[in-house]
Amino acid sequence: MSPARTARALARETITREILDSARARLSTDGAAALSLRAVARDVEMVSSAVYRYFPSRDALLTALLIESYDELGEAAEAADAAVADRADTGARWLVTFRAVRAWCVAHPGEFGLLYGTPVPGYAAPRDTVVPAVRVVRVLARIVGDAYAAGARPTAVPAPVAAATADAPVTVGPGLAFIADQGLWAAADLADDDVPEAVRRTIIAWTTLFGLISFELFGHQVGSVADPVTWLDEVALRLGADLGIGV
């Protein structure tokens, strides 16, 4: 059994939670770039020097917010995928994952702005944000890997594009390791020539998903998309079909 937490540790957890909650509320009202430890301190009725004992800088607070928000979003995607009882129905898993990602982002516009909006001037996210940041694409890659193991294949690439990229195949590097980890590269009977294309299209689907949500939350769909919920399903269907996944 783990040792019981002390009253001091419990109090620290409570105050840390209050600071994070206040900071998340400030993301919606002020935006990430304007986040201020002084303002957060006022919200939780603490002096600024006291807040620095929990977060030594604004950047440390931003990092904590990034990790927490990425993890929540990743958990939403993972839970949606896991809830599909028929694991062979990769189309259903693909669609519910898209829906869950959008639902979380719409419910947390301030956090979405921090994760996928304009970078905060002067702030560089540390390496410990990377694993939480790729949780959603891990889910997508796992679904694609399962679909390809069952025989799915991407639609054909237009000839001029195929010719232009034939000599520049995608290889597993640091930026693609999270996809390799999901088994997409080792899918049963998947020809080597299909693997780079599968990775390309998984990344295209990932970035399109968040670009679509960004357009919705930042008002760029006004006048062109009447129903963003239905539009998300339409996009998910086409991206799935592009990968050979029937939705």
Coordinates of C-alpha atoms in Angstrom, one line a residue:
M1 CA 0.0 0.0 0.0
S2 CA 1.2 3.5 -0.7
P3 CA 1.7 5.7 2.3
A4 CA -1.2 7.9 3.3
R5 CA -0.9 11.5 2.0
T6 CA -0.1 14.1 4.6
A7 CA -2.4 17.1 5.3
R8 CA 0.4 19.2 3.8
A9 CA 0.4 17.2 0.6
L10 CA -3.4 17.3 0.3
A11 CA -3.4 21.0 0.8
R12 CA -0.8 21.4 -1.9
E13 CA -2.9 19.3 -4.3
T14 CA -6.0 21.3 -3.5
I15 CA -4.2 24.7 -4.1
T16 CA -2.5 23.4 -7.3
R17 CA -5.9 22.3 -8.6
E18 CA -7.4 25.8 -7.8
I19 CA -4.5 27.5 -9.6
L20 CA -4.9 25.2 -12.7
D21 CA -8.7 25.7 -12.8
S22 CA -8.3 29.5 -12.6
A23 CA -5.7 29.4 -15.3
R24 CA -7.9 27.3 -17.5
A25 CA -10.8 29.8 -17.0
R26 CA -8.4 32.6 -17.9
L27 CA -7.5 30.8 -21.2
S28 CA -11.1 31.4 -22.3
T29 CA -11.3 35.0 -21.3
D30 CA -7.8 36.3 -21.8
G31 CA -6.2 33.8 -24.2
A32 CA -2.9 31.9 -23.6
A33 CA -0.6 34.7 -24.6
A34 CA -2.1 37.0 -22.0
L35 CA -2.1 34.5 -19.2
S36 CA -0.6 36.1 -16.1
L37 CA 0.4 34.5 -12.8
R38 CA -0.6 37.7 -11.1
A39 CA -4.1 37.5 -12.4
V40 CA -4.4 33.8 -11.5
A41 CA -3.1 34.7 -8.0
R42 CA -5.9 37.3 -7.6
D43 CA -8.5 34.7 -8.7
V44 CA -7.4 32.2 -6.0
E45 CA -6.9 35.0 -3.4
M46 CA -3.2 34.5 -3.0
V47 CA -0.3 36.8 -3.3
S48 CA 1.8 36.4 -6.4
S49 CA 4.9 35.2 -4.4
A50 CA 2.8 32.3 -3.0
V51 CA 1.7 31.1 -6.5
Y52 CA 5.4 31.0 -7.5
R53 CA 5.9 28.2 -4.9
Y54 CA 3.6 26.0 -7.0
F55 CA 4.5 27.2 -10.5
P56 CA 7.9 29.0 -10.6
S57 CA 7.1 30.8 -13.8
R58 CA 4.3 31.5 -16.3
D59 CA 6.0 29.0 -18.7
A60 CA 5.8 26.3 -16.0
L61 CA 2.1 27.0 -15.7
L62 CA 1.6 26.9 -19.4
T63 CA 3.4 23.5 -19.6
A64 CA 1.2 22.1 -16.9
L65 CA -1.9 23.3 -18.7
L66 CA -0.6 21.8 -22.0
I67 CA 0.0 18.4 -20.5
E68 CA -3.3 18.3 -18.6
S69 CA -5.3 19.5 -21.7
Y70 CA -3.5 17.1 -24.1
D71 CA -4.1 14.2 -21.7
E72 CA -7.8 15.0 -21.3
L73 CA -8.2 15.2 -25.1
G74 CA -6.3 12.0 -25.5
E75 CA -8.4 10.3 -22.9
A76 CA -11.6 11.4 -24.7
A77 CA -10.3 9.9 -28.0
E78 CA -9.1 6.7 -26.3
A79 CA -12.4 6.2 -24.4
A80 CA -14.5 6.7 -27.5
D81 CA -12.5 4.1 -29.4
A82 CA -12.5 1.6 -26.5
A83 CA -16.3 1.9 -26.2
V84 CA -16.8 0.3 -29.6
A85 CA -17.5 -3.3 -28.7
D86 CA -16.8 -4.7 -32.2
R87 CA -13.1 -4.1 -32.5
A88 CA -13.2 -5.3 -36.1
D89 CA -15.5 -2.4 -37.0
T90 CA -12.7 0.1 -37.7
G91 CA -15.1 2.4 -39.5
A92 CA -17.2 2.9 -36.4
R93 CA -14.1 3.3 -34.2
W94 CA -12.8 6.0 -36.7
L95 CA -16.0 8.0 -36.7
V96 CA -16.6 8.0 -32.9
T97 CA -13.0 9.1 -32.4
F98 CA -13.5 12.0 -34.7
R99 CA -16.7 12.9 -32.9
A100 CA -15.1 12.7 -29.4
V101 CA -12.2 14.9 -30.4
R102 CA -14.5 17.6 -31.7
A103 CA -16.8 17.3 -28.7
W104 CA -13.9 17.9 -26.3
C105 CA -12.5 20.8 -28.3
V106 CA -15.9 22.5 -28.6
A107 CA -16.4 22.1 -24.8
H108 CA -13.0 23.6 -24.1
P109 CA -12.3 26.4 -26.6
G110 CA -9.8 28.1 -24.3
E111 CA -7.7 24.9 -24.0
F112 CA -8.0 24.3 -27.7
G113 CA -6.6 27.7 -28.4
L114 CA -3.6 26.9 -26.1
L115 CA -3.1 23.5 -27.8
Y116 CA -3.7 24.4 -31.5
G117 CA -4.0 28.2 -31.7
T118 CA -1.4 30.9 -32.2
P119 CA 1.9 30.0 -30.4
V120 CA 2.5 32.0 -27.2
P121 CA 5.3 34.4 -27.9
G122 CA 8.5 33.5 -26.1
Y123 CA 7.3 30.1 -24.9
A124 CA 8.7 26.8 -26.2
A125 CA 7.0 23.7 -25.1
P126 CA 9.4 21.2 -23.5
R127 CA 9.8 17.6 -24.6
D128 CA 7.6 16.2 -21.8
T129 CA 4.6 17.6 -23.7
V130 CA 5.2 15.4 -26.7
V131 CA 3.8 12.2 -25.4
P132 CA 0.5 13.7 -24.3
A133 CA 0.3 15.7 -27.6
V134 CA 0.3 12.6 -29.8
R135 CA -2.3 10.6 -27.9
V136 CA -5.0 11.4 -30.5
V137 CA -2.9 10.4 -33.5
R138 CA -1.9 7.2 -31.6
V139 CA -5.6 6.3 -31.5
L140 CA -6.0 7.0 -35.2
A141 CA -2.9 5.1 -36.1
R142 CA -4.0 2.1 -34.1
I143 CA -7.3 2.1 -35.9
V144 CA -5.6 2.3 -39.3
G145 CA -3.2 -0.4 -38.3
D146 CA -6.1 -2.7 -37.3
A147 CA -7.9 -1.9 -40.5
Y148 CA -4.8 -2.6 -42.6
A149 CA -4.2 -5.9 -40.8
A150 CA -7.7 -6.9 -41.9
G151 CA -7.0 -6.0 -45.5
A152 CA -7.8 -2.3 -45.9
R153 CA -5.6 -0.3 -48.3
P154 CA -5.4 3.3 -49.3
T155 CA -6.9 4.6 -52.5
A156 CA -4.5 5.1 -55.4
V157 CA -2.3 8.1 -55.4
P158 CA -2.7 10.2 -58.6
A159 CA 0.1 9.3 -61.0
P160 CA 2.0 12.6 -61.1
V161 CA 2.1 12.8 -57.3
A162 CA 3.1 9.1 -57.0
A163 CA 5.9 9.7 -59.5
A164 CA 7.2 12.8 -57.6
T165 CA 7.3 11.0 -54.3
A166 CA 8.5 7.6 -55.4
D167 CA 12.1 8.5 -54.7
A168 CA 11.4 10.1 -51.3
P169 CA 9.7 7.4 -49.2
V170 CA 8.6 8.1 -45.7
T171 CA 10.9 6.5 -43.2
V172 CA 10.5 6.0 -39.5
G173 CA 12.2 8.9 -37.8
P174 CA 11.7 10.7 -34.4
G175 CA 8.6 12.5 -35.8
L176 CA 6.9 9.3 -36.9
A177 CA 7.9 7.0 -34.1
F178 CA 4.5 7.3 -32.4
I179 CA 2.8 5.8 -35.5
A180 CA 5.4 3.0 -35.8
D181 CA 4.7 2.1 -32.2
Q182 CA 1.0 1.4 -33.0
G183 CA 1.8 -1.5 -35.3
L184 CA 0.8 0.3 -38.5
W185 CA 4.2 -0.5 -40.0
A186 CA 3.9 -4.2 -39.0
A187 CA 0.4 -4.8 -40.1
A188 CA -0.1 -8.4 -41.4
D189 CA 0.7 -8.8 -45.1
L190 CA 1.1 -5.1 -45.6
A191 CA 3.4 -4.5 -48.5
D192 CA 6.4 -2.2 -47.9
D193 CA 5.2 0.1 -50.6
D194 CA 1.9 0.6 -48.8
V195 CA 3.4 1.5 -45.5
P196 CA 4.7 5.1 -46.3
E197 CA 1.4 5.9 -47.9
A198 CA -0.6 4.7 -44.9
V199 CA 1.6 6.9 -42.7
R200 CA 1.2 9.9 -44.9
R201 CA -2.6 9.6 -45.0
T202 CA -2.9 9.0 -41.2
I203 CA -1.0 12.3 -40.7
I204 CA -3.2 14.0 -43.3
A205 CA -6.3 12.8 -41.4
W206 CA -4.9 13.9 -38.0
T207 CA -4.0 17.4 -39.2
T208 CA -7.3 17.8 -41.2
L209 CA -9.3 16.9 -38.1
F210 CA -7.7 19.7 -36.1
G211 CA -7.8 22.1 -38.9
L212 CA -11.5 21.5 -39.3
I213 CA -12.1 22.1 -35.6
S214 CA -9.9 25.2 -35.7
F215 CA -12.0 26.6 -38.6
E216 CA -15.2 26.0 -36.6
L217 CA -14.0 27.4 -33.3
F218 CA -12.4 30.5 -34.8
G219 CA -15.4 31.3 -36.9
H220 CA -14.0 30.5 -40.4
Q221 CA -16.9 28.2 -41.3
V222 CA -19.5 30.8 -41.0
G223 CA -21.4 31.2 -44.2
S224 CA -20.0 28.0 -45.7
V225 CA -20.9 25.2 -43.2
A226 CA -24.4 25.3 -41.8
D227 CA -24.1 22.2 -39.5
P228 CA -20.6 21.6 -38.2
V229 CA -21.6 18.3 -36.6
T230 CA -22.8 16.8 -39.9
W231 CA -19.8 18.3 -41.7
L232 CA -17.4 16.6 -39.3
D233 CA -19.1 13.2 -40.1
E234 CA -18.8 14.0 -43.8
V235 CA -15.1 14.8 -43.5
A236 CA -14.4 11.7 -41.3
L237 CA -16.2 9.5 -43.9
R238 CA -14.0 10.8 -46.7
L239 CA -10.8 10.6 -44.8
G240 CA -11.6 7.1 -43.8
A241 CA -12.4 6.1 -47.4
D242 CA -9.1 7.7 -48.5
L243 CA -7.4 5.3 -46.1
G244 CA -9.5 2.3 -47.3
I245 CA -11.6 2.3 -44.1
G246 CA -15.3 2.0 -44.6
V247 CA -17.1 4.3 -42.3

